[in-house]
Tab-separated table of N, CA and C in Angstrom:
chain	number	residue	atom	x	y	z
V	1	UNK	N	-2.139	9.318	-15.401
V	1	UNK	CA	-2.406	8.148	-14.713
V	1	UNK	C	-1.133	7.734	-13.550
V	2	UNK	N	0.261	7.846	-14.316
V	2	UNK	CA	1.191	7.341	-13.616
V	2	UNK	C	1.481	8.229	-12.195
V	3	UNK	N	1.090	9.459	-12.390
V	3	UNK	CA	1.191	10.245	-10.804
V	3	UNK	C	0.073	9.811	-9.937
V	4	UNK	N	-0.920	9.284	-10.521
V	4	UNK	CA	-2.129	9.040	-9.724
V	4	UNK	C	-1.753	7.697	-8.929
V	5	UNK	N	-1.132	6.671	-9.648
V	5	UNK	CA	-0.632	5.377	-9.145
V	5	UNK	C	0.495	5.631	-7.945
V	6	UNK	N	1.477	6.620	-8.608
V	6	UNK	CA	2.575	6.818	-7.560
V	6	UNK	C	2.007	7.480	-6.051
V	7	UNK	N	1.049	8.534	-6.335
V	7	UNK	CA	0.469	9.001	-5.159
V	7	UNK	C	-0.265	8.024	-4.605
V	8	UNK	N	-0.939	7.172	-4.966
V	8	UNK	CA	-1.581	6.192	-4.082
V	8	UNK	C	-0.754	5.011	-3.537
V	9	UNK	N	0.506	4.876	-4.047
V	9	UNK	CA	1.594	3.946	-3.318
V	9	UNK	C	2.111	4.773	-2.048
V	10	UNK	N	2.323	6.053	-2.379
V	10	UNK	CA	2.971	6.922	-1.156
V	10	UNK	C	1.940	7.035	-0.122
V	11	UNK	N	0.676	7.253	-0.391
V	11	UNK	CA	-0.316	7.230	0.520
V	11	UNK	C	-0.482	5.931	1.303
V	12	UNK	N	-0.498	4.834	0.687
V	12	UNK	CA	-0.403	3.509	1.440
V	12	UNK	C	0.876	3.408	2.150
V	13	UNK	N	1.945	4.005	1.884
V	13	UNK	CA	2.942	3.913	2.738
V	13	UNK	C	3.002	4.684	3.939
V	14	UNK	N	2.330	5.975	3.735
V	14	UNK	CA	1.960	6.619	4.939
V	14	UNK	C	1.082	6.148	5.949
V	15	UNK	N	0.074	5.179	5.362
V	15	UNK	CA	-0.726	4.528	6.334
V	15	UNK	C	-0.276	3.410	6.997
V	16	UNK	N	0.691	2.770	6.233
V	16	UNK	CA	1.460	1.418	6.868
V	16	UNK	C	2.381	1.895	7.947
V	17	UNK	N	2.934	3.510	7.638
V	17	UNK	CA	4.011	3.679	8.613
V	17	UNK	C	3.087	4.064	10.118
V	18	UNK	N	1.896	4.610	9.792
V	18	UNK	CA	1.009	4.929	10.889
V	18	UNK	C	0.705	3.681	11.706
V	19	UNK	N	0.266	2.561	10.916
V	19	UNK	CA	0.059	1.183	11.564
V	19	UNK	C	1.195	0.762	12.179
V	20	UNK	N	2.559	0.707	11.640
V	20	UNK	CA	3.623	0.286	12.431
V	20	UNK	C	3.880	1.047	13.599
V	21	UNK	N	3.648	2.348	13.725
V	21	UNK	CA	3.984	3.072	14.775
V	21	UNK	C	2.923	2.627	15.828
V	22	UNK	N	1.662	2.325	15.641
V	22	UNK	CA	0.693	2.060	16.606
V	22	UNK	C	1.086	0.771	17.109
V	23	UNK	N	1.597	-0.170	16.300
V	23	UNK	CA	1.858	-1.537	16.774
V	23	UNK	C	3.096	-1.647	17.599
V	24	UNK	N	3.980	-0.730	17.415
V	24	UNK	CA	5.208	-0.434	18.041
V	24	UNK	C	4.902	0.046	19.453
V	25	UNK	N	3.919	0.983	19.376
V	25	UNK	CA	3.550	1.700	20.701
V	25	UNK	C	2.842	0.597	21.644
V	26	UNK	N	1.940	-0.022	21.103
V	26	UNK	CA	1.350	-1.028	21.915
V	26	UNK	C	2.200	-2.195	22.439
V	27	UNK	N	3.013	-2.701	21.669
V	27	UNK	CA	4.015	-3.751	22.125
V	27	UNK	C	5.031	-3.155	23.122
V	28	UNK	N	5.352	-1.774	22.983
V	28	UNK	CA	6.379	-1.231	23.955
V	28	UNK	C	5.564	-0.994	25.245
V	29	UNK	N	4.323	-0.354	25.192
V	29	UNK	CA	3.444	-0.314	26.482
V	29	UNK	C	3.384	-1.714	27.271
V	30	UNK	N	2.995	-2.660	26.491
V	30	UNK	CA	2.864	-4.203	26.947
V	30	UNK	C	4.082	-4.632	27.472
V	31	UNK	N	5.355	-4.471	26.990
V	31	UNK	CA	6.560	-4.821	27.726
V	31	UNK	C	7.047	-3.984	28.802
V	32	UNK	N	6.961	-2.684	28.705
V	32	UNK	CA	7.061	-1.852	29.902
V	32	UNK	C	6.423	-2.156	31.130
V	33	UNK	N	5.134	-2.393	30.920
V	33	UNK	CA	4.439	-2.887	32.145
V	33	UNK	C	3.964	-4.205	32.435
V	34	UNK	N	4.682	-5.015	31.730
V	34	UNK	CA	4.838	-6.335	32.116
V	34	UNK	C	3.488	-7.063	31.926
V	35	UNK	N	2.844	-6.785	31.000
V	35	UNK	CA	1.398	-7.503	30.672
V	35	UNK	C	1.543	-8.976	30.364
V	36	UNK	N	0.540	-9.633	30.545
V	36	UNK	CA	0.596	-11.093	30.545
V	36	UNK	C	1.283	-11.735	29.311
V	37	UNK	N	0.639	-11.219	28.164
V	37	UNK	CA	0.896	-11.776	26.813
V	37	UNK	C	2.007	-10.684	26.194
V	38	UNK	N	2.908	-10.260	26.930
V	38	UNK	CA	3.899	-9.256	26.111
V	38	UNK	C	4.676	-9.733	25.307
V	39	UNK	N	5.091	-10.914	25.324
V	39	UNK	CA	6.156	-11.857	24.419
V	39	UNK	C	5.184	-11.826	22.947
V	40	UNK	N	3.841	-12.282	23.168
V	40	UNK	CA	3.149	-12.298	21.811
V	40	UNK	C	2.936	-11.149	21.248
V	41	UNK	N	2.845	-10.013	21.829
V	41	UNK	CA	2.543	-8.820	21.290
V	41	UNK	C	3.862	-8.162	20.513
V	42	UNK	N	5.009	-8.723	21.370
V	42	UNK	CA	6.221	-8.420	20.726
V	42	UNK	C	6.588	-9.212	19.203
V	43	UNK	N	6.173	-10.428	19.341
V	43	UNK	CA	6.248	-11.271	17.953
V	43	UNK	C	5.372	-10.807	17.160
V	44	UNK	N	4.084	-10.452	17.299
V	44	UNK	CA	3.015	-9.845	16.440
V	44	UNK	C	3.601	-8.543	15.749
V	45	UNK	N	4.180	-7.592	16.531
V	45	UNK	CA	4.622	-6.310	16.047
V	45	UNK	C	5.957	-6.543	15.286
V	46	UNK	N	6.885	-7.664	15.535
V	46	UNK	CA	8.010	-7.822	14.705
V	46	UNK	C	7.462	-8.535	13.396
V	47	UNK	N	6.480	-9.472	13.345
V	47	UNK	CA	5.913	-9.874	12.006
V	47	UNK	C	5.464	-8.924	11.278
V	48	UNK	N	4.720	-8.058	11.968
V	48	UNK	CA	3.666	-6.773	11.238
V	48	UNK	C	4.728	-6.142	10.557
V	49	UNK	N	5.946	-5.521	11.231
V	49	UNK	CA	6.872	-4.648	10.892
V	49	UNK	C	7.772	-5.167	9.622
V	50	UNK	N	8.158	-6.356	9.798
V	50	UNK	CA	8.970	-6.937	8.813
V	50	UNK	C	8.151	-7.264	7.485
V	51	UNK	N	6.765	-7.713	7.609
V	51	UNK	CA	6.252	-7.806	6.284
V	51	UNK	C	5.933	-6.491	6.031
V	52	UNK	N	5.683	-5.455	6.613
V	52	UNK	CA	5.302	-4.191	5.886
V	52	UNK	C	6.590	-3.550	5.347
V	53	UNK	N	7.738	-3.788	5.973
V	53	UNK	CA	9.050	-3.183	5.439
V	53	UNK	C	9.284	-3.971	4.099
V	54	UNK	N	9.237	-5.339	3.952
V	54	UNK	CA	9.453	-5.962	2.779
V	54	UNK	C	8.473	-5.577	1.645
V	55	UNK	N	7.332	-5.443	1.894
V	55	UNK	CA	6.366	-4.910	0.808
V	55	UNK	C	6.472	-3.521	0.574
V	56	UNK	N	7.227	-2.568	1.441
V	56	UNK	CA	7.555	-1.305	0.993
V	56	UNK	C	8.824	-1.376	-0.014
V	57	UNK	N	9.901	-2.224	0.295
V	57	UNK	CA	10.810	-2.371	-0.619
V	57	UNK	C	10.428	-2.686	-1.976
V	58	UNK	N	9.398	-3.445	-2.100
V	58	UNK	CA	8.649	-3.799	-3.405
V	58	UNK	C	8.207	-2.596	-4.032
V	59	UNK	N	7.450	-1.836	-3.220
V	59	UNK	CA	6.866	-0.402	-3.615
V	59	UNK	C	7.883	0.334	-4.174
V	60	UNK	N	8.872	0.627	-3.388
V	60	UNK	CA	9.995	1.501	-3.813
V	60	UNK	C	10.580	1.284	-5.041
V	61	UNK	N	10.850	-0.309	-5.461
V	61	UNK	CA	11.139	-0.634	-6.716
V	61	UNK	C	10.282	-0.319	-7.690
V	62	UNK	N	8.835	-0.534	-7.470
V	62	UNK	CA	7.805	-0.250	-8.432
V	62	UNK	C	8.041	1.496	-8.740
V	63	UNK	N	8.104	1.961	-7.843
V	63	UNK	CA	8.195	3.626	-8.115
V	63	UNK	C	9.352	4.159	-8.779
V	64	UNK	N	10.533	3.156	-8.602
V	64	UNK	CA	11.545	3.501	-9.355
V	64	UNK	C	11.714	2.883	-10.776
V	65	UNK	N	10.682	2.013	-11.112
V	65	UNK	CA	10.454	1.429	-12.263
V	65	UNK	C	11.562	0.344	-12.578
V	66	UNK	N	12.020	-0.417	-11.512
V	66	UNK	CA	12.909	-1.318	-11.604
V	66	UNK	C	12.316	-2.592	-11.886
V	67	UNK	N	11.078	-2.795	-11.315
V	67	UNK	CA	10.533	-3.985	-11.384
V	67	UNK	C	9.135	-3.715	-12.243
V	68	UNK	N	8.614	-4.976	-12.685
V	68	UNK	CA	7.243	-5.165	-13.305
V	68	UNK	C	5.985	-5.833	-12.631
V	69	UNK	N	6.015	-5.618	-11.092
V	69	UNK	CA	5.163	-6.536	-10.490
V	69	UNK	C	3.915	-5.649	-10.525
V	70	UNK	N	3.859	-4.378	-10.740
V	70	UNK	CA	2.472	-3.785	-10.577
V	70	UNK	C	1.724	-3.940	-11.849
V	71	UNK	N	0.420	-3.473	-11.834
V	71	UNK	CA	-0.444	-3.760	-12.937
V	71	UNK	C	-0.653	-2.241	-13.653
V	72	UNK	N	0.452	-1.511	-13.454
V	72	UNK	CA	0.265	-0.090	-13.897
V	72	UNK	C	0.215	0.181	-15.353
V	73	UNK	N	0.720	-0.870	-16.350
V	73	UNK	CA	0.772	-0.660	-17.839
V	73	UNK	C	-0.691	-0.961	-18.036
V	74	UNK	N	-1.553	-1.947	-17.608
V	74	UNK	CA	-2.805	-2.282	-17.877
V	74	UNK	C	-3.913	-1.179	-17.458
V	75	UNK	N	-3.402	-0.657	-16.241
V	75	UNK	CA	-4.383	0.545	-16.026
V	75	UNK	C	-4.332	1.703	-16.783
V	76	UNK	N	-3.014	2.143	-17.091
V	76	UNK	CA	-2.756	3.162	-17.939
V	76	UNK	C	-3.385	2.928	-19.355
V	77	UNK	N	-3.469	1.808	-19.879
V	77	UNK	CA	-4.191	1.575	-21.034
V	77	UNK	C	-5.646	1.745	-21.005
V	78	UNK	N	-6.028	1.098	-20.220
V	78	UNK	CA	-7.508	1.293	-19.686
V	78	UNK	C	-7.950	2.703	-19.754
V	79	UNK	N	-7.214	3.663	-18.855
V	79	UNK	CA	-7.333	4.830	-18.746
V	79	UNK	C	-7.169	5.730	-20.033
V	80	UNK	N	-6.339	5.543	-20.836
V	80	UNK	CA	-6.193	6.111	-22.071
V	80	UNK	C	-7.371	5.843	-23.210
V	81	UNK	N	-7.870	4.511	-22.986
V	81	UNK	CA	-9.018	4.221	-23.875
V	81	UNK	C	-10.223	4.810	-23.422
V	82	UNK	N	-10.252	5.063	-22.104
V	82	UNK	CA	-11.602	5.751	-21.654
V	82	UNK	C	-11.600	7.198	-21.979
V	83	UNK	N	-10.395	7.785	-22.054
V	83	UNK	CA	-10.308	9.261	-22.334
V	83	UNK	C	-10.610	9.244	-23.826
V	84	UNK	N	-10.171	8.629	-24.749
V	84	UNK	CA	-10.514	8.579	-25.974
V	84	UNK	C	-12.030	8.392	-26.360
V	85	UNK	N	-12.540	7.477	-25.565
V	85	UNK	CA	-13.891	7.380	-25.784
V	85	UNK	C	-14.883	8.253	-24.822
V	86	UNK	N	-14.204	9.155	-24.469
V	86	UNK	CA	-15.040	10.113	-23.331
V	86	UNK	C	-15.888	9.380	-22.365
V	87	UNK	N	-14.937	8.320	-21.955
V	87	UNK	CA	-15.485	7.678	-20.597
V	87	UNK	C	-16.011	6.221	-20.921
V	88	UNK	N	-16.016	5.559	-20.125
V	88	UNK	CA	-16.630	4.074	-20.186
V	88	UNK	C	-18.133	3.885	-20.607
V	89	UNK	N	-18.805	4.739	-20.037
V	89	UNK	CA	-20.176	4.671	-20.312
V	89	UNK	C	-20.584	5.858	-21.084
V	90	UNK	N	-19.869	6.452	-21.752
V	90	UNK	CA	-20.136	7.850	-22.448
V	90	UNK	C	-20.752	7.292	-23.612
V	91	UNK	N	-20.309	6.361	-24.449
V	91	UNK	CA	-20.752	5.717	-25.686
V	91	UNK	C	-22.344	5.272	-25.660
V	92	UNK	N	-22.642	4.803	-24.356
V	92	UNK	CA	-24.129	4.488	-24.214
V	92	UNK	C	-25.060	5.499	-24.305
V	93	UNK	N	-24.838	6.652	-23.886
V	93	UNK	CA	-25.428	7.781	-23.571
V	93	UNK	C	-25.620	8.963	-25.009
V	94	UNK	N	-24.811	8.636	-25.837
V	94	UNK	CA	-24.650	9.694	-27.023
V	94	UNK	C	-26.007	9.465	-27.819
V	95	UNK	N	-26.316	10.532	-28.292
V	95	UNK	CA	-27.492	10.508	-29.191
V	95	UNK	C	-27.284	10.598	-30.536
């Protein structure tokens, strides 16, 4: 379960990096060609990249096990209980 959570976090980081690249590209294009609202796009780009960067710092701390902001311990407990009971709904269908 821990590997699954770590992989999910890494996939989220990958998607966020793609999003940041897209936002940077759009803002750069707007600034280079002098579009009307290029200052607004630059500010939006800065806000999105900063928020994503701060969220990724927290994610890296979670991956290193330095903080307890995630819900991994509860998710692992539920996962282990489901494995012992042959799945959440398995007990309903036993004859």
